XYZ file of C-alpha atoms in Angstrom:
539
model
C -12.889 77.029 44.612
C -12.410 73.975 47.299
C -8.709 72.553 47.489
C -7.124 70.583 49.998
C -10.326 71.399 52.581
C -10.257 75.119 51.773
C -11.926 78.107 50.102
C -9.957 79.639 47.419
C -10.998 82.909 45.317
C -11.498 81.846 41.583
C -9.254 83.169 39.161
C -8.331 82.262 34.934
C -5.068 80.553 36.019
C -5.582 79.174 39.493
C -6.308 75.524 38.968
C -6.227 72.804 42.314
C -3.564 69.909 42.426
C -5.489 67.362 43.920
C -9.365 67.064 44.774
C -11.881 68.768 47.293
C -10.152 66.634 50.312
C -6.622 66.794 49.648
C -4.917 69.459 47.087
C -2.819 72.417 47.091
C -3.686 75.225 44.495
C -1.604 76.379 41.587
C -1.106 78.857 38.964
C -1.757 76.242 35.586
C 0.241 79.424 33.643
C 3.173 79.354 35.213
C 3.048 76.190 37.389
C 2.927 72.553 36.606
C 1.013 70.196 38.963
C 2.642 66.446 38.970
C 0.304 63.680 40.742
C 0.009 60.382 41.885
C -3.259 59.974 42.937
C -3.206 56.045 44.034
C -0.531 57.352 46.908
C -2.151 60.847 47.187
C 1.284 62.477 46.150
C 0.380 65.989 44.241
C 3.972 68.129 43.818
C 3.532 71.533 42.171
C 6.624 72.119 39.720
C 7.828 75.448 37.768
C 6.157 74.913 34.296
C 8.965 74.168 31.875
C 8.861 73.748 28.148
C 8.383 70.038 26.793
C 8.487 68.723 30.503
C 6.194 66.757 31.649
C 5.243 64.673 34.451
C 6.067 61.219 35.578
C 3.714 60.407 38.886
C 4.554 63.521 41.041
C 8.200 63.765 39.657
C 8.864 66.443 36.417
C 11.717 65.610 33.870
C 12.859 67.262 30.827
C 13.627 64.930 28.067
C 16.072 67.856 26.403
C 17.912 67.780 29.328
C 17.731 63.801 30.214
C 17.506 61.991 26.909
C 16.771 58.512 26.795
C 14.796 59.045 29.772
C 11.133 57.397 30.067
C 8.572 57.302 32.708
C 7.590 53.587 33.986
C 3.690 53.655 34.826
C 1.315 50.854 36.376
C -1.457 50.858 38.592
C -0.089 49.367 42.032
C 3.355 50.926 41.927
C 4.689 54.180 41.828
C 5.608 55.758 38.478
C 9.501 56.144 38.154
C 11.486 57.351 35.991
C 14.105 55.120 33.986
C 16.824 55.312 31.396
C 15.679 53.469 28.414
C 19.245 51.970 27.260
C 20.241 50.574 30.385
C 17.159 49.649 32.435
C 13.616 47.972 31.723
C 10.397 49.078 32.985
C 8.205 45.563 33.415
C 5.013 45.821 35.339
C 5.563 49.033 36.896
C 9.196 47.845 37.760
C 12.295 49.371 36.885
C 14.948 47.047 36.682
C 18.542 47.140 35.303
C 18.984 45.473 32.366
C 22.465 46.481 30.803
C 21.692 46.576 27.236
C 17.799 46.829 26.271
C 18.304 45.572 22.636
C 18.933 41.886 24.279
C 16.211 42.327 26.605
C 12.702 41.374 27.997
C 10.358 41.592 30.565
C 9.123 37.761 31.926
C 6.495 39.879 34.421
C 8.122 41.821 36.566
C 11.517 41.193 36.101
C 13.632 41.943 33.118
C 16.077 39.244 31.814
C 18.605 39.336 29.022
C 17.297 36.638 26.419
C 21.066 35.583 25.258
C 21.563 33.566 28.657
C 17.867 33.680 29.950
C 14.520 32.677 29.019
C 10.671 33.125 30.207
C 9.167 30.056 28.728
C 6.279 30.008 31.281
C 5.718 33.511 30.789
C 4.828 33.775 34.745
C 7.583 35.373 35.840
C 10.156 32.754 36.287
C 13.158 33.324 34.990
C 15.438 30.248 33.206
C 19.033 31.234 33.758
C 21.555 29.021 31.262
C 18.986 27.916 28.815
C 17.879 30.347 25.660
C 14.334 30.360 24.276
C 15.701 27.288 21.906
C 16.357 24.728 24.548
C 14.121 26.695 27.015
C 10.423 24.822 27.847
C 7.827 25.262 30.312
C 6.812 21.931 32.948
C 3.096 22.086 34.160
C 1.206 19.745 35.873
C -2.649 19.351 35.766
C -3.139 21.969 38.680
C -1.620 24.427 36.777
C 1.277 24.213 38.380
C 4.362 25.815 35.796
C 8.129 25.610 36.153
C 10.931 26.722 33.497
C 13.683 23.907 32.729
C 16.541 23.482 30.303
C 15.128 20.513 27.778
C 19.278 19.724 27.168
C 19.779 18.507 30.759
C 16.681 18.653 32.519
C 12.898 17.055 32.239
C 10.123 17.441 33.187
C 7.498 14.719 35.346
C 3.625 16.547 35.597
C 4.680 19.955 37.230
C 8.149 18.877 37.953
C 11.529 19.668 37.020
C 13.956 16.780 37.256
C 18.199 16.256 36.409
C 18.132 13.987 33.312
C 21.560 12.752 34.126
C 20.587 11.707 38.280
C 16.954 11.605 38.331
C 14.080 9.822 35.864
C 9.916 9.845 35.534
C 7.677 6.961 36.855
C 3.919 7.531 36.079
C 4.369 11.360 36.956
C 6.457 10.703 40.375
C 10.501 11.480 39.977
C 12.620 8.508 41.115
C 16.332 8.433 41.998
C 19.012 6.582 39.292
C 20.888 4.094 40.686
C 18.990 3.786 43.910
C 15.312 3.298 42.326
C 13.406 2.030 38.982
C 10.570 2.555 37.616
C 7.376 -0.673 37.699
C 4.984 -0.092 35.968
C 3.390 3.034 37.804
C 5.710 3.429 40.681
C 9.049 3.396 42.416
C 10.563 0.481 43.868
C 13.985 0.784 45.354
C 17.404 -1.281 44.796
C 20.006 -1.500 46.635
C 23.162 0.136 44.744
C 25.236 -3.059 44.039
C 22.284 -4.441 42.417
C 22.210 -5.982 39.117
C 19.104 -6.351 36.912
C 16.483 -4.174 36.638
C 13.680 -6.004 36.554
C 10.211 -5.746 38.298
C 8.020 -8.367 40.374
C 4.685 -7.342 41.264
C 4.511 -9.585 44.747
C 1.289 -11.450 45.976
C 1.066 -8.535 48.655
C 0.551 -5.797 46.289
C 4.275 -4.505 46.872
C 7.196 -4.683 43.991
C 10.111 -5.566 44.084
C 13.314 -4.958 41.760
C 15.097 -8.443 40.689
C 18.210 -9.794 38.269
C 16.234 -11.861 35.795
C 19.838 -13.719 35.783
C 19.160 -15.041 38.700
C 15.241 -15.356 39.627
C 12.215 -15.170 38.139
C 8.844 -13.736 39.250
C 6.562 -16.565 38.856
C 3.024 -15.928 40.136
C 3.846 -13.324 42.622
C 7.025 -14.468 44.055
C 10.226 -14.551 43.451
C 11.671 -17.660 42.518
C 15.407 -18.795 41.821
C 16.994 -19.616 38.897
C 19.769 -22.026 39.848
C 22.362 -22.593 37.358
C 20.190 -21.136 35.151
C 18.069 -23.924 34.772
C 15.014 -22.081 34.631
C 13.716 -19.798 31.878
C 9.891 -19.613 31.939
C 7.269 -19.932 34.717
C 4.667 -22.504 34.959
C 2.686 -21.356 37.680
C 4.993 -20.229 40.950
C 7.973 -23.000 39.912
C 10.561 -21.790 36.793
C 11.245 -24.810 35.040
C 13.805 -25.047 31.580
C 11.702 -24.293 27.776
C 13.987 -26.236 26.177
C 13.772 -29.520 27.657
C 10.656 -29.278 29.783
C 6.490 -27.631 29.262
C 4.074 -26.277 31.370
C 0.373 -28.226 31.759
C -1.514 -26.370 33.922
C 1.037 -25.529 36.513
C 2.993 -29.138 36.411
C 6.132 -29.246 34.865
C 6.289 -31.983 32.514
C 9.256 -33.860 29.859
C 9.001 -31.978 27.109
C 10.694 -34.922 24.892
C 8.255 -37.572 26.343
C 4.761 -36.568 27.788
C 2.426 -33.768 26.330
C -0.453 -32.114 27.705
C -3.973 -32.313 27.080
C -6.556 -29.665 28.636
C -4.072 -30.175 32.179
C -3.543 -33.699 31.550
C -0.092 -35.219 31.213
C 0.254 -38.318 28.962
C 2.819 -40.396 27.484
C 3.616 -39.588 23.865
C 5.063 -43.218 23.310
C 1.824 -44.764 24.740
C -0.541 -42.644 24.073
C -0.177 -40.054 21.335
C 1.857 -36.930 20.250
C -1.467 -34.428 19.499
C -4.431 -33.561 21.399
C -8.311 -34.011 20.214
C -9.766 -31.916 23.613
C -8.526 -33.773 26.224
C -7.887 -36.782 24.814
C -4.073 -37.654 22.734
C -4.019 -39.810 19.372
C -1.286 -40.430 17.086
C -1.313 -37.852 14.317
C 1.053 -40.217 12.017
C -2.022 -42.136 11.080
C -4.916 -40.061 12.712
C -6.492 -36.758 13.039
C -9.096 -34.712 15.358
C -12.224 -33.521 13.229
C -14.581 -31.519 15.034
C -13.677 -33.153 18.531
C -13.465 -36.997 16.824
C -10.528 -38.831 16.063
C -10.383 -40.804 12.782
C -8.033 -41.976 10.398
C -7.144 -39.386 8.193
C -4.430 -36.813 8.016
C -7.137 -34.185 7.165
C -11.026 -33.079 7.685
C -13.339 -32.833 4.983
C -15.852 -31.152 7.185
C -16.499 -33.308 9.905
C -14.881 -36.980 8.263
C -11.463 -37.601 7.955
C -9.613 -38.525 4.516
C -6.596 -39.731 3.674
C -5.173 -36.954 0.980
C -2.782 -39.580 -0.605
C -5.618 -41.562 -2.005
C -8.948 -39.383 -1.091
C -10.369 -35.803 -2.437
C -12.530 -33.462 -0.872
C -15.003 -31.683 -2.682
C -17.948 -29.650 -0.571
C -17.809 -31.940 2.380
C -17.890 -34.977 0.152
C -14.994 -37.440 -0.206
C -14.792 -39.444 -2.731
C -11.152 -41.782 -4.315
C -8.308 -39.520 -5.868
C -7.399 -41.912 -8.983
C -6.737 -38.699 -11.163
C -3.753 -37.248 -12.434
C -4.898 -33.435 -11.304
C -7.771 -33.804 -9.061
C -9.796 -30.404 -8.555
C -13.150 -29.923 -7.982
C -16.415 -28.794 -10.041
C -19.335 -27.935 -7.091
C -19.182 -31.392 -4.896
C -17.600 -33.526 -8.250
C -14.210 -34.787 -8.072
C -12.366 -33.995 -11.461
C -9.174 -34.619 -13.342
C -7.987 -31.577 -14.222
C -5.579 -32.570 -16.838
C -7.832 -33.855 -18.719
C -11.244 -32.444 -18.122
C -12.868 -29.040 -17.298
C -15.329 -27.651 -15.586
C -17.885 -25.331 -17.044
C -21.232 -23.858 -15.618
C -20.728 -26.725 -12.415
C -20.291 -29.383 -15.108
C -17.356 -31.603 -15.877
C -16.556 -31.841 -19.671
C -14.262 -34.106 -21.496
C -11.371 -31.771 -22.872
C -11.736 -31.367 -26.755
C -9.124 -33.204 -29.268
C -6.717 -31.165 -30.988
C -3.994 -31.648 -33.615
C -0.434 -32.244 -32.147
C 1.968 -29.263 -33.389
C 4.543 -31.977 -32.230
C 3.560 -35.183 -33.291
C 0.862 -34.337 -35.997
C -1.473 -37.121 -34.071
C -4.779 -36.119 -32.304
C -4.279 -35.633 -28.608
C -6.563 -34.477 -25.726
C -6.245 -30.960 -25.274
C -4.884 -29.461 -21.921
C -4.809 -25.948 -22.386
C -8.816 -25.108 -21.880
C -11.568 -22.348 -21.263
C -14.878 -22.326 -20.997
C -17.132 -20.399 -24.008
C -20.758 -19.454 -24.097
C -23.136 -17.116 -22.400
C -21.944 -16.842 -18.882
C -25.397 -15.999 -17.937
C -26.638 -19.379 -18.881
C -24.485 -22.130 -17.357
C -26.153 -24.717 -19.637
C -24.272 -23.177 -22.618
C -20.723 -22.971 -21.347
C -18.264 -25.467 -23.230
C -14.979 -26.014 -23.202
C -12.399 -25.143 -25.971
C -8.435 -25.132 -26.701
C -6.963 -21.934 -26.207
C -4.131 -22.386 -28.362
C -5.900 -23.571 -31.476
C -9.189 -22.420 -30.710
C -10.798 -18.609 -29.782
C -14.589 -17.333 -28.458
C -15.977 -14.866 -30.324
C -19.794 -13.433 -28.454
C -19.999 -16.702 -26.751
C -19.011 -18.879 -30.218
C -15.839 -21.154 -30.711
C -14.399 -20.707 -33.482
C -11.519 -22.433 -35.011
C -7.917 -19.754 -35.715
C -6.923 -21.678 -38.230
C -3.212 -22.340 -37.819
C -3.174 -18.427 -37.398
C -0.891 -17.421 -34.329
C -3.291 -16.275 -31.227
C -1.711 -13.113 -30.665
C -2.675 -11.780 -33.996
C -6.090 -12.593 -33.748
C -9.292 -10.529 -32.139
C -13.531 -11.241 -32.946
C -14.953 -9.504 -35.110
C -18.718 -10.207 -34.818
C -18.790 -14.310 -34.319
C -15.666 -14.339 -37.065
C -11.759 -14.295 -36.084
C -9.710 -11.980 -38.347
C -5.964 -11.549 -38.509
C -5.147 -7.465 -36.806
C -2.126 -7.610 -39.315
C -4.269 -7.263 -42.764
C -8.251 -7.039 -41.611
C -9.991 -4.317 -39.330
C -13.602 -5.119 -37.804
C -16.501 -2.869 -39.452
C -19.532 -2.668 -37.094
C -18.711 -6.701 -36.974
C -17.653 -7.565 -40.547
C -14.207 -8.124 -41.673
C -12.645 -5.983 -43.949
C -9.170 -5.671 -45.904
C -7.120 -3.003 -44.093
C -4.971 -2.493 -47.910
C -8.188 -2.303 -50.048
C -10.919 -0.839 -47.632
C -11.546 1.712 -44.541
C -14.882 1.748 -42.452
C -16.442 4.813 -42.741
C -19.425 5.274 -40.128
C -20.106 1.753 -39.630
C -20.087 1.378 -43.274
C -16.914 -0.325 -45.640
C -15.713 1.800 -48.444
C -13.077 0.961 -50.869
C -9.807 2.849 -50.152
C -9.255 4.720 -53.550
C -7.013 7.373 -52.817
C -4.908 5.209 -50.303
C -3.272 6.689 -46.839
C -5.072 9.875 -47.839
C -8.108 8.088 -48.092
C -10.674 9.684 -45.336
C -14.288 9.480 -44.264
C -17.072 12.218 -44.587
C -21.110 11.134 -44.435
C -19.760 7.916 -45.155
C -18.651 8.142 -47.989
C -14.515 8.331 -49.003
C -12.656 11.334 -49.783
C -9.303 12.455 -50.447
C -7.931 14.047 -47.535
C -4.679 15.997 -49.917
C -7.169 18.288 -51.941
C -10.730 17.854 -50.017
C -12.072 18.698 -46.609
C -14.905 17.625 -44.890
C -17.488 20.312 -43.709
C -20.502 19.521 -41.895
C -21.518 16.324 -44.433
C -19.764 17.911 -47.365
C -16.630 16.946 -49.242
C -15.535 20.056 -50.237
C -12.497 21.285 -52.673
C -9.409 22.368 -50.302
C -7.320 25.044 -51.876
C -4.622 26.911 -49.857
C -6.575 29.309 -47.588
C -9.925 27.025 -47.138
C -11.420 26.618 -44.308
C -14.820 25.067 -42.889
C -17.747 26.987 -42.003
C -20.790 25.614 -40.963
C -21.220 22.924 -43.510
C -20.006 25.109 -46.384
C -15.969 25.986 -47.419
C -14.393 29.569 -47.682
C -11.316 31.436 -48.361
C -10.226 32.905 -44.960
C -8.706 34.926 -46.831
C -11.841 36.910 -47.766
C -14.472 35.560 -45.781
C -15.214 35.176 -41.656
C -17.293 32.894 -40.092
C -20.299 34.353 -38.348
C -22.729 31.628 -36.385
C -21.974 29.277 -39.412
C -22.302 31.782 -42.609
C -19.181 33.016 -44.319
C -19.196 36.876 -44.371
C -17.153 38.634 -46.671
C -14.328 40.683 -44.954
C -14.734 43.752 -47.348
C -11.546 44.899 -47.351
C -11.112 44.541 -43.465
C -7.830 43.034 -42.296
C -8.829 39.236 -41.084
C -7.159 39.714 -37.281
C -8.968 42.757 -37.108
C -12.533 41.667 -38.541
C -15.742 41.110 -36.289
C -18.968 39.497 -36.995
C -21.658 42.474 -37.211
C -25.302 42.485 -38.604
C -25.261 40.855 -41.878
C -21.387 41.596 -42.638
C -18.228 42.176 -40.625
C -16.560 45.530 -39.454
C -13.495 46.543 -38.413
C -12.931 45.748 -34.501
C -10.610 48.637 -33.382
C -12.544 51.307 -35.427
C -15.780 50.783 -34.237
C -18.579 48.962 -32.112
C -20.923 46.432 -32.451
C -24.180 46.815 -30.854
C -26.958 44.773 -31.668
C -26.274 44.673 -35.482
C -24.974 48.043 -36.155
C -21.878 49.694 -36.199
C -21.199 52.521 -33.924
C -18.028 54.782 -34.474
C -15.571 54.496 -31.731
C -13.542 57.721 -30.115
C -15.531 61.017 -29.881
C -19.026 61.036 -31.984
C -20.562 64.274 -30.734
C -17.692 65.094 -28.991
C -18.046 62.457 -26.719
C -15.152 59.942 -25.821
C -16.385 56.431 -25.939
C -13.560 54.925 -25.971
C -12.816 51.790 -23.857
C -16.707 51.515 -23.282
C -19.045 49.152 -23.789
C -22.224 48.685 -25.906
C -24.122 47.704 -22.150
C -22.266 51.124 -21.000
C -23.368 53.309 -24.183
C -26.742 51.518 -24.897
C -28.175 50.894 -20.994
């Protein structure tokens, strides 16, 4: 045998601790060899019951409880106590009391006070896994910080209370603000916190008190004057406007496309770039006329004009509207299929004189404009495109019935004919006379009593206590079961218990049905079917 560069006589027990190259032999009976082979460390130990090895050290566990060994690849195996120390990555560290604590990499940390939110390695003293987060920045770039008093700007941690985020970059409170994407500075005594993007590409910070930033420069505000910018000059909204970078009286002159005019001379509205009066004038499709509104591209006056599809025409109605391009009175008139209709006369409830209607609608077939009429509402209904006359009978009672109006109170509609609710019933589209009264009810169209009869398929049949319907014939339930439509008599089998069989019924829990016959259930030739199927005893 080769060990440790030498020759060695083979024997049952004598084992090498090590390799060819570097190894000391042993007796594996009596002997224990302990190795760390990363650091070339072989230790031969006295062989002891239930030790065993950590790296090249031995322990007993009997004689060290809570012991443990703490392995990795790039460090030496040690061993640890497992209630007061942690073994992260190969590292032992002291931890106090394990039940609190955890390994963030290499180093332990109790999680009551401490946190590993990056899980990197990097500890957060103060803040628990609650108010604990990690800050990374596109690189990849991870830091732990306490969300209660710190934040965090791409990748880096900040003081919430001293220190704020600009566009990623952490500025300085009190000293710096934030524009737009970067820091401009202040001096402390500053008020305002405003920012001016200069003409130079720089920014500056500025009380809006006091200046302005009006086209890339800073402009004062004397006396506060000055509340808007009109090009690089602040001038006063409430007294003056803006025209294209002139300040101008806002109470006398107005601007047209940059052009300053009197409003006592020349106008108080714009058409383009040219004013008018708009007291007796207005702009239609870049024209000024005399109107006070555009009917298309012409002006109207809406006192004593309509407009109708681009077409004016004189408003000498009470309740002008339109029908297509026609000018209409409303109040008066109506306006079916594009034509303008004369309202119909009606009897005053008031006076008892005729009047002209003003409550209409149109009636007809809406498909075909040419038939559309108008009719009063109130006195008058449309039944399938027909007016017909209610009568004196109040309009909330009534509903068509074919091209007739019936009252809902007494009549019902029968495939479109009237009927007496009292004396008659429809029965399939067809009226019957109602001889047996509330209990009167319908079968095959013809009327039955409902208290002694039933109605089976298209049969009025007799009901006595225990009838029911099967198929289009009666039975007592009693004594019969219905099988696909054909009473079967029970023969003696309880009713809850009966099942449809062959030609007749059988009892359920006694036996089996399969395909027409009965088949004993439990143990025919000492067999237990039980539970089974007919599928499962017939395959």
């Amino acid at each position: 045998m080769c060990c440790g560069g030498k020759l060695y006589d083979r024997d049952a027990y004598f084992q090498c601790c090590g390799n060819n190259e570097r190894g000391i032999p042993y007796n594996d009976n009596t002997q224990m060899c302990c190795m760390w082979q990363y650091g070339n460390e072989y230790v031969i130990h006295n062989k002891t019951q239930g030790a065993w090895c950590c790296g090249s050290e031995l322990f007993d566990p009997a004689e060290s409880p809570g012991q443990s060994c703490c392995n990795s690849w790039t460090n030496k195996p040690a061993i640890f106590s497992s209630t007061t120390e942690m073994c992260c990555e190969g590292q032992v560290g002291f931890s106090g009391d394990t039940a609190y604590t955890s390994c963030c990499g290499a180093i332990s940390y109790d999680r009551r006070i401490a946190s590993c939110p990056c899980h990197d390695g990097q500890v957060q003293i103060g803040a628990s896994e609650l108010t604990a987060a990690c800050c990374q920045n596109s690189d990849g770039t991870k830091a732990p910080y306490n969300t209660e008093t710190e934040g965090c700007c791409n990748g880096l941690v900040y003081d919430n209370s001293l220190q704020f985020c600009c566009n990623g970059l952490v500025g300085e409170v009190g000293t710096e603000v934030c524009c737009g994407d970067s820091i401009a500075s202040k001096s402390a005594n500053q008020t305002g916190s405003s920012c001016c993007l200069l003409n130079d590409g720089s920014t500056v910070v500025y009380d809006p008190t006091q200046q302005l930033c009006c086209g890339g420069a800073l402009v004062d505000n004397l006396g506060n004057l000055g509340d808007r910018c009109c090009g690089n000059v602040a001038y006063n909204s409430l007294t003056q406007s803006c025209c294209e970078g002139i300040v101008t009286d806002a109470a006398g002159q107005i601007c047209c496309n940059g052009n300053v005019f009197d409003t006592e001379t020349a106008g108080d509205a714009c058409c383009n770039d040219v004013p008018y009066f708009s007291s007796d004038s207005t702009c239609c499709s870049g024209e000024i006329q005399l109107g006070d509104r555009c009917c298309g591209n012409i002006a109207y006056n809406s006192l004593t004009q309509f407009c109708c599809e681009e077409i004016v025409t004189p408003s000498v109605y009470i309740y002008p509207s339109c029908c297509v391009n026609a000018t209409f009175d409303s109040y008066v008139q109506t306006c079916c299929g594009g034509i303008v209709y004369d309202n119909p006369e009606i009897i005053s409830t008031i006076t008892g004189e005729i009047e002209v209607s003003h409550q209409t609608r149109c009636c007809g077939d809406f498909s075909n404009d040419q038939t559309l009429l108008p009719y009063d509402y109130a006195t008058s209904t449309c039944c399938n495109g027909n007016i017909v006359d209610l009568g004196g009978l109040d309009p909330s009672l009534i509903e068509c019935c074919g091209g007739e109006v019936m009252n809902t109170e007494i009549s019902t509609c029968c495939e479109g004919v009237v009927i007496n609710k009292e004396t008659s019933t429809c029965c399939e589209g067809a009226a019957v006379d109602r001889w047996y009264g509330d209990a009167t009810g319908c079968c095959n169209g013809t009327a039955m009593n409902l208290t002694d009869s039933i109605c089976c398929g298209n049969n009025v049949i007799a009901n006595d206590a225990n009838t029911e319907c099967c198929g289009s014939t009666g039975m007592d339930s009693t004594l019969f079961k219905c099988c696909d439509g054909v009473p079967r008599s029970l023969n003696g089998v309880p009713a809850d218990k009966a099942i449809c069989c062959g030609q007749g019924c059988i009892d359920g829990t006694q036996y089996f049905c399969c395909d027409g016959k009965q088949y004993q259930k439990g143990n025919p030739d000492g067999i237990d079917v039980s539970g089974l199927t007919c599928d499962s005893l017939f395959p």
